Each structure stands twice: as structure tokens, then as C-alpha cells.
Short mmCIF file of C-alpha atoms and ligand atoms in Angstrom, two decimals:
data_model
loop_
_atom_site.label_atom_id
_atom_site.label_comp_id
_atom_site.label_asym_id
_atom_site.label_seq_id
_atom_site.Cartn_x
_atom_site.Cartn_y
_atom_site.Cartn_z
CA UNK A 1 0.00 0.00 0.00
CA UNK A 2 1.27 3.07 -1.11
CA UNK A 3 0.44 6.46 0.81
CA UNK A 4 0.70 9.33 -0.83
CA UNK A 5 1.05 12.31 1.30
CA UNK A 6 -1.00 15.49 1.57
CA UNK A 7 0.36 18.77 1.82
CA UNK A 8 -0.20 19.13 5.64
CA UNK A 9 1.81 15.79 5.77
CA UNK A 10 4.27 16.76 3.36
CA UNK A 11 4.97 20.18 5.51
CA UNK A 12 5.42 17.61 8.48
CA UNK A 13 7.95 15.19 6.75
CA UNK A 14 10.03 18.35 6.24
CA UNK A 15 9.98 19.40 9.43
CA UNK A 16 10.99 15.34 10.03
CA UNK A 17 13.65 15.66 7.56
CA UNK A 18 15.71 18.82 8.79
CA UNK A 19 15.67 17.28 12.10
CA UNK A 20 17.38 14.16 10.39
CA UNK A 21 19.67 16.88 8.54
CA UNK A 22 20.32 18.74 11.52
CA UNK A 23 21.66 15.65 13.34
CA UNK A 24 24.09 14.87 10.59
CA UNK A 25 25.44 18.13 10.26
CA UNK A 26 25.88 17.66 14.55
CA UNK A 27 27.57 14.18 14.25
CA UNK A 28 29.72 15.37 11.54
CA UNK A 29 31.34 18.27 14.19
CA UNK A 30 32.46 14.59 16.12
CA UNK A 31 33.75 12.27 12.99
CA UNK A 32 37.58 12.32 13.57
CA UNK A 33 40.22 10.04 14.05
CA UNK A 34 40.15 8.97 17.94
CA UNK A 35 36.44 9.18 18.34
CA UNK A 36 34.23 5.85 19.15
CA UNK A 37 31.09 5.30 16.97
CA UNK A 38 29.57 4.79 20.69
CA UNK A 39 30.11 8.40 21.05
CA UNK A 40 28.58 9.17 17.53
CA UNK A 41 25.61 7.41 18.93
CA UNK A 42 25.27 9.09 21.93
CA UNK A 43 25.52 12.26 20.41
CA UNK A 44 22.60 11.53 17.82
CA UNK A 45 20.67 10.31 20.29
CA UNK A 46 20.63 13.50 22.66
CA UNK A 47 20.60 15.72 19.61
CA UNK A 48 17.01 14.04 18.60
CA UNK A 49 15.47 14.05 21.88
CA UNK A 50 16.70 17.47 22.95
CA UNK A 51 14.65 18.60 19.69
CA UNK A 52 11.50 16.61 20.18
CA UNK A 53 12.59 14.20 18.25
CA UNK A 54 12.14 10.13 18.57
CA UNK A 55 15.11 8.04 17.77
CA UNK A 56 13.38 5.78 15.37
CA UNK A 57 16.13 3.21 14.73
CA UNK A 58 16.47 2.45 18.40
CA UNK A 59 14.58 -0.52 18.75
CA UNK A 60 13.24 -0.94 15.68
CA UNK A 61 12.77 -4.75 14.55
CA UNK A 62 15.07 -4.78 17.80
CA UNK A 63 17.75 -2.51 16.13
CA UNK A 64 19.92 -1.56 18.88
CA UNK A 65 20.88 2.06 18.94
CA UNK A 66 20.28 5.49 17.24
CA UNK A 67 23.04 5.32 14.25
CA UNK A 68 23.80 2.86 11.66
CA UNK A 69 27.86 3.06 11.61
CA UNK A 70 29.23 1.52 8.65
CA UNK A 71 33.24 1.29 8.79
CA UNK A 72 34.69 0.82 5.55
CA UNK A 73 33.33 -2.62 4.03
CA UNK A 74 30.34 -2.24 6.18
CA UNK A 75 27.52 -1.68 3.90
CA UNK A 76 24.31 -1.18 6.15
CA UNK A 77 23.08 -1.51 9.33
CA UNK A 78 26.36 -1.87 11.62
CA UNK A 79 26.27 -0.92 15.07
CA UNK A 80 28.02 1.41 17.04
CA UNK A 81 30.41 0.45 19.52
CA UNK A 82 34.08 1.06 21.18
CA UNK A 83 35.95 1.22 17.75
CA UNK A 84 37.73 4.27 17.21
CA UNK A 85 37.38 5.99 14.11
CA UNK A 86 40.80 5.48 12.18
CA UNK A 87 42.70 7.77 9.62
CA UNK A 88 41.81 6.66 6.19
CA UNK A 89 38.48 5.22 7.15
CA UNK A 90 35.25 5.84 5.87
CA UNK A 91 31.94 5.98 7.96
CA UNK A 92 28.34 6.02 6.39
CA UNK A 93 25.96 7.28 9.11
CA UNK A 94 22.38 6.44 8.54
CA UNK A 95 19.90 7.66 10.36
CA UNK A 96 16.00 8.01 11.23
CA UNK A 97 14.22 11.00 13.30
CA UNK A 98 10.16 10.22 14.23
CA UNK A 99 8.68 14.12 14.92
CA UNK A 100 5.18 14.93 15.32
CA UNK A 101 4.54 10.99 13.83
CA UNK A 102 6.34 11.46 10.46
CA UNK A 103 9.94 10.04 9.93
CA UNK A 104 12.96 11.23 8.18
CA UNK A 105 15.73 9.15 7.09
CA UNK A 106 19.33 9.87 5.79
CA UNK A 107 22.51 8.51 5.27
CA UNK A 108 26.38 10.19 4.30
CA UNK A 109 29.27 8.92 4.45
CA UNK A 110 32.27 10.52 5.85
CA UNK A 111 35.99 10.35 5.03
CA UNK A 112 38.21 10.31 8.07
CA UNK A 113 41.40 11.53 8.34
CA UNK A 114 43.43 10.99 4.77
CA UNK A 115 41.36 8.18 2.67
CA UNK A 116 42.78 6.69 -0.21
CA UNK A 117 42.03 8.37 -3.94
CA UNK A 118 40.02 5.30 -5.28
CA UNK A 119 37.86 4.87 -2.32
CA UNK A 120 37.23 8.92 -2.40
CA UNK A 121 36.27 8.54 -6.14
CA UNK A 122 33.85 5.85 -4.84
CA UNK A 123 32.27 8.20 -2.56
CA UNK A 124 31.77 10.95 -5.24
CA UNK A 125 30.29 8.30 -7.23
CA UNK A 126 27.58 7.32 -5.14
CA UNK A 127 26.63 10.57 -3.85
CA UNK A 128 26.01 12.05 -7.26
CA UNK A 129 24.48 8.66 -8.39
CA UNK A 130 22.28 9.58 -5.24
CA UNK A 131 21.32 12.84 -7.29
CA UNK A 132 21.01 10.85 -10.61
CA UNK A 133 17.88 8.93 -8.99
CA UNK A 134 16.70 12.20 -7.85
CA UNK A 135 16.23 14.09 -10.90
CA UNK A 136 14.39 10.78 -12.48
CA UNK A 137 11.89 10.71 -9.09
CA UNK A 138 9.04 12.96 -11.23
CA UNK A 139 5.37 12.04 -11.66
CA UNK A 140 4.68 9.97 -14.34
CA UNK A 141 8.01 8.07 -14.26
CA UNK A 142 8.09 4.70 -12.52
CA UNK A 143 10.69 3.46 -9.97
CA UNK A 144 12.45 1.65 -12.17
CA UNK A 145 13.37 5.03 -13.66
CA UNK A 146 15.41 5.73 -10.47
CA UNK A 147 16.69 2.38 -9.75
CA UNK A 148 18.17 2.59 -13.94
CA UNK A 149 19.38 6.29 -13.39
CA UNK A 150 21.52 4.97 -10.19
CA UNK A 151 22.83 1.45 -11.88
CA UNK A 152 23.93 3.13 -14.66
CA UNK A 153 25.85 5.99 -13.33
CA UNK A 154 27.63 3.38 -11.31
CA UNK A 155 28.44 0.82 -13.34
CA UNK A 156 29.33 2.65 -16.13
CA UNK A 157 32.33 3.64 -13.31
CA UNK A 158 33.26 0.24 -12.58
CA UNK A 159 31.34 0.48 -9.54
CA UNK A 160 29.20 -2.68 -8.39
CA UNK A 161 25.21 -2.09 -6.93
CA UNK A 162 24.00 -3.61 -3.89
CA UNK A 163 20.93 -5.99 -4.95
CA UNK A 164 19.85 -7.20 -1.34
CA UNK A 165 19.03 -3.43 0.05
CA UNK A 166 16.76 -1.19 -1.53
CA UNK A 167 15.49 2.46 -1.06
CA UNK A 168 11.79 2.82 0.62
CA UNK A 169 8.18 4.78 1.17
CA UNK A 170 8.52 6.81 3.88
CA UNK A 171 5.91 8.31 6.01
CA UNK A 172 4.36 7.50 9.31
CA UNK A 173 6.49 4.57 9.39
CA UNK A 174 10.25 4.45 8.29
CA UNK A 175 9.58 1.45 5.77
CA UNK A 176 6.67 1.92 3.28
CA UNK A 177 5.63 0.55 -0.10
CA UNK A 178 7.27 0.68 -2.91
CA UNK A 179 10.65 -0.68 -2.36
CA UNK A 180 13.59 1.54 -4.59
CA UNK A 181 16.29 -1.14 -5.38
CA UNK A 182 19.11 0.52 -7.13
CA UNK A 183 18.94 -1.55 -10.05
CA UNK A 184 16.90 -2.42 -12.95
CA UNK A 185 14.90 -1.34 -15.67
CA UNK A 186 13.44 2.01 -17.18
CA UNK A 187 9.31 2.46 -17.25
CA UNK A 188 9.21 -0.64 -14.73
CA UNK A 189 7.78 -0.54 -10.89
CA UNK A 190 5.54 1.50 -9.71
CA UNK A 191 4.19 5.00 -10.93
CA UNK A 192 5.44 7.87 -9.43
CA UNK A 193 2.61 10.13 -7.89
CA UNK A 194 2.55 13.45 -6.11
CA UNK A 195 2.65 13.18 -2.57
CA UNK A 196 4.85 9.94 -2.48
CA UNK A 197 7.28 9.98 -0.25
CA UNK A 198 10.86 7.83 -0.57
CA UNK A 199 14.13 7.55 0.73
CA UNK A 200 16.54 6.64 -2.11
CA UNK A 201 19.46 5.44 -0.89
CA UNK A 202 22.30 3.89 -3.19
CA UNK A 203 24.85 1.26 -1.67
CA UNK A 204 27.74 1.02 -3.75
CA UNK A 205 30.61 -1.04 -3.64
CA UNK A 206 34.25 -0.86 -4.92
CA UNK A 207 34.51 -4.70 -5.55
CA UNK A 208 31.77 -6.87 -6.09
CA UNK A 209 28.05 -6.35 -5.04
CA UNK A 210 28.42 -9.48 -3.02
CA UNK A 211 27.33 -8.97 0.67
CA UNK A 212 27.44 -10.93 3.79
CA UNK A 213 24.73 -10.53 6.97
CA UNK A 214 26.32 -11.17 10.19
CA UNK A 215 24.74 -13.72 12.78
CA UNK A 216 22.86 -11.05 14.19
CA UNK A 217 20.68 -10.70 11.26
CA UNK A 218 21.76 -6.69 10.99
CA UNK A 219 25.21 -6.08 10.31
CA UNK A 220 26.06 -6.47 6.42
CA UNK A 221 29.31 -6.18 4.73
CA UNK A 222 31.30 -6.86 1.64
CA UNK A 223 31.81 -10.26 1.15
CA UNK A 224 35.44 -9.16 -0.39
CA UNK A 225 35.73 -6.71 2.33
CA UNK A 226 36.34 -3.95 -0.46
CA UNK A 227 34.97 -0.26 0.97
CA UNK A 228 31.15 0.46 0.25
CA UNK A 229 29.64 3.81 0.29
CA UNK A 230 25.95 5.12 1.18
CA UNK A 231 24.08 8.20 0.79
CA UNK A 232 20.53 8.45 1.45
CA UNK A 233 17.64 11.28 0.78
CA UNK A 234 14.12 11.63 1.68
CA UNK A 235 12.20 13.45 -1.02
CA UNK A 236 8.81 14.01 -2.49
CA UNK A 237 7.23 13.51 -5.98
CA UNK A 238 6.35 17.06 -6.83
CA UNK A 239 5.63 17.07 -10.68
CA UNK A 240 8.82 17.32 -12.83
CA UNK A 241 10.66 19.17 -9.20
CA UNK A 242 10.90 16.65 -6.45
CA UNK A 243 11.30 18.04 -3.12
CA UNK A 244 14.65 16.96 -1.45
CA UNK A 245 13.05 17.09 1.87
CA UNK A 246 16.36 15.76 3.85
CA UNK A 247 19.85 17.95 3.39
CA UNK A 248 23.59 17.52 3.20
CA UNK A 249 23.62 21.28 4.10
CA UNK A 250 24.09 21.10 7.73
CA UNK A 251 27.07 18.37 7.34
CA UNK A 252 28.91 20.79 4.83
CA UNK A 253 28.94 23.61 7.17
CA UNK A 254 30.37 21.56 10.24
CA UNK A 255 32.57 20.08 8.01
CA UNK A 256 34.18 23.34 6.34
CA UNK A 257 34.04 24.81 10.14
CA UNK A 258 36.31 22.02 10.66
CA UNK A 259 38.83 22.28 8.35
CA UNK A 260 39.67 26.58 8.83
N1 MF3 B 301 18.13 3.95 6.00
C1 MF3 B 301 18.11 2.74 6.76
C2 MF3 B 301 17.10 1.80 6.17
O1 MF3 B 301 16.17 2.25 5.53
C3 MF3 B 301 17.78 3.02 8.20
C4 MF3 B 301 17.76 1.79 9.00
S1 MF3 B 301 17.33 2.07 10.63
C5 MF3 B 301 17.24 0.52 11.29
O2 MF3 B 301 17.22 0.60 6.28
F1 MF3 B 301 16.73 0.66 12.44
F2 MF3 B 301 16.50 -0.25 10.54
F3 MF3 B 301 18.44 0.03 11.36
CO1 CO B 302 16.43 4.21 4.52
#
């Protein structure tokens, strides 16, 4: 079932989404060499609440804190804990914020320190991949539209696509109809309507797609432990001008405040 949002709603997923934003652009003051992904966590976690926010990872499906932290060849889901951030690392940091019953979900991942040119190249890659599936997200087009515009930008780079993982509806709850894999075909999947919400959210790898789950049924990797990347927006179909309802804005400014 897909829900397609109406304006009051869609005013209410942005106010959702900033939140989301806002905590990013927090977390990303902390990401440094030294720092635990515990302490990420705990930082995320205050941020939200302190701003009426709901932590909406924390416990979900029995999820077990605030972040996703994905180290290097982590691809999804990984957990925060006492690892200290490294030089040369990267860190995707997922994340969902539940305000006023509406969710926001978003995902960047961060260099640390001095990462190597290939694996930066990677990130580039996936974040403007991320923006590839955005401009196709107009009404009228289908999913498949997306999931194409994404595959192809990647693979074209040498880049493999995560199959198992897919973008999602967002809304009231963080996981709606229709899934947004990352691959497959133009003018397939569902119709894109005004008022859908989804978070589009490319995992891309710079080996093979391949992926492992760990026991736990959460953490995912690489299965050749080569470095995977993430970036993840919320947006709205909104005729041919989809609203980017989550931002990278807030990261960008802690992260240039970092480096004067
Ligand atoms: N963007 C991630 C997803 O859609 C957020 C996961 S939160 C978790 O899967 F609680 F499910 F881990
Ligand atoms: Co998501």
C-alpha cells in the first residue's frame, strides 16, 4: 500500500527531515580520528530528543541504537560500539528521526582523516548517483526510472550495486511501499505520484556487489571486504521538481568549520 502524502503531511515530513539533517550536520562536528562510533551514537541520540525528536532506529525490529555506523566494508546496518574511528576510514551514518509521527531518514558517508584516492572517487560516485535517482523521481516516471538512473551511473564507473538493500516509502512509518532497489529497468515498478514519499538510498561497492549478513541478522558487509559507500535522501514527488526534503547542508557547514 502506497500512501501518498498530503500537503499538511508533506509540511510535516520536512519538518521530520531537517531534524534528520540537523543531526548529521551535529555528528559530523564529532567524525575524527580517535572518536568511538559509541560516542557518535550518543551524540545523535541526545541531539534528537533534545529537539523533540524520537530516535526511530532504536529498537526498531530490535535494532539496537540510534546510528547505523558503517566502517569501511560495512555496507548497512552496523552498530556502534568502542571502535575508534581510524585515519583513512570511511563511515556512512544512517539515520532516522520520528517528529510529530512522520519520519525522516538519511545517510552520508564521511571520510576520516586521509582516505585513499580510489575509495574517495567511490564516494563521489555514489553521492552524485544519489542525485542521478533524484532528478528521475518525477510524476509519471516509474521506480524503475530511479533504480536505472543509479545502476547506470555506477556501473558505467566500474562500480558494483547492492541488490539485497533497496530504497523505501517513507511516512508515518520508516519502511513503506514501494521498495527503490538501485537496479533495474526504465518504465518498470511502480508509478510515481505526487505526494509519495521515498528515501533513495544507493549502496555502492568498490569490488563486487556481493554482501554478507552477520549472525545477528543486521550487520552487512562486503563479502570481499572492499569499501562500500551510502548516501541516502528523503524526497517528495512534486511534478517534474521533487522536493529533497532531507539535506547535506548542515554536514557541509560543520565540516568546512572544521577544516579553517
Ligand atoms: N536507512 C536505513 C534503512 O532504511 C535506516 C535503517 S534504521 C534501522 O534501512 F533501524 F533499521 F536500522
Ligand atoms: Co532508509
Amino acid at each position: 500500500m502506497i500512501y501518498l502524502k498530503t500537503q499538511e503531511e508533506i509540511v510535516k515530513m520536512q519538518a521530520a527531515c531537517d531534524l534528520v539533517s540537523r543531526t548529521l550536520g551535529e555528528v559530523a562536528k564529532w567524525v575524527a580520528p580517535g572518536v568511538t562510533t559509541r560516542k557518535l551514537d550518543d551524540i545523535a541520540r541526545e541531539y534528537m530528543l533534545d529537539n523533540g525528536g524520537r530516535p526511530a532506529c532504536l529498537g526498531y525490529g530490535g535494532f539496537p541504537a540510534t546510528l547505523c555506523i558503517e566502517v569501511n566494508e560495512t555496507v548497512v546496518h552496523g552498530f556502534p560500539s568502542g571502535y575508534e574511528l581510524r585515519d583513512g576510514d570511511i563511515v556512512g551514518i544512517d539515520t532516522v528521526v520520528e517528529l510529530d509521527g512522520y519520519n525522516g531518514d538519511s545517510c552520508y558517508t564521511f571520510e576520516v582523516g586521509e582516505v585513499e584516492a580510489a575509495t574517495r572517487e567511490l564516494l563521489a560516485a555514489t553521492r552524485q548517483s544519489l542525485l542521478k535517482g533524484i532528478e528521475k523521481a518525477r510524476q509519471g516516471n516509474r521506480i524503475g526510472d530511479i533504480s536505472y538512473a543509479v545502476q547506470s551511473y555506477c556501473e558505467a564507473r566500474g562500480y558494483s550495486v547492492v541488490r539485497e538493500m533497496c530504497g523505501h516509502g517513507i511516512g508515518r512509518s520508516m519502511h513503506e511501499d514501494p521498495e527503490v532497489p538501485n537496479y533495474g529497468r526504465r518504465s518498470t515498478g511502480p508509478l510515481l505520484r505526487n505526494g509519495m514519499c521515498i528515501a533513495i538510498e544507493p549502496m555502492i561497492t568498490l569490488g563486487k556487489r556481493h554482501i554478507v549478513i552477520e549472525k545477528d541478522g543486521w550487520q552487512c558487509r562486503t563479502r570481499d571486504r572492499k569499501p562500500s559507500a551510502h548516501f541516502e535522501h528523503t524526497i517528495a514527488i512534486n511534478g517534474d521538481n521533487p522536493l529533497v526534503l532531507t539535506t547535506f547542508d548542515y554536514i557541509n557547514q560543520s565540516l568546512n568549520s572544521k577544516s579553517n
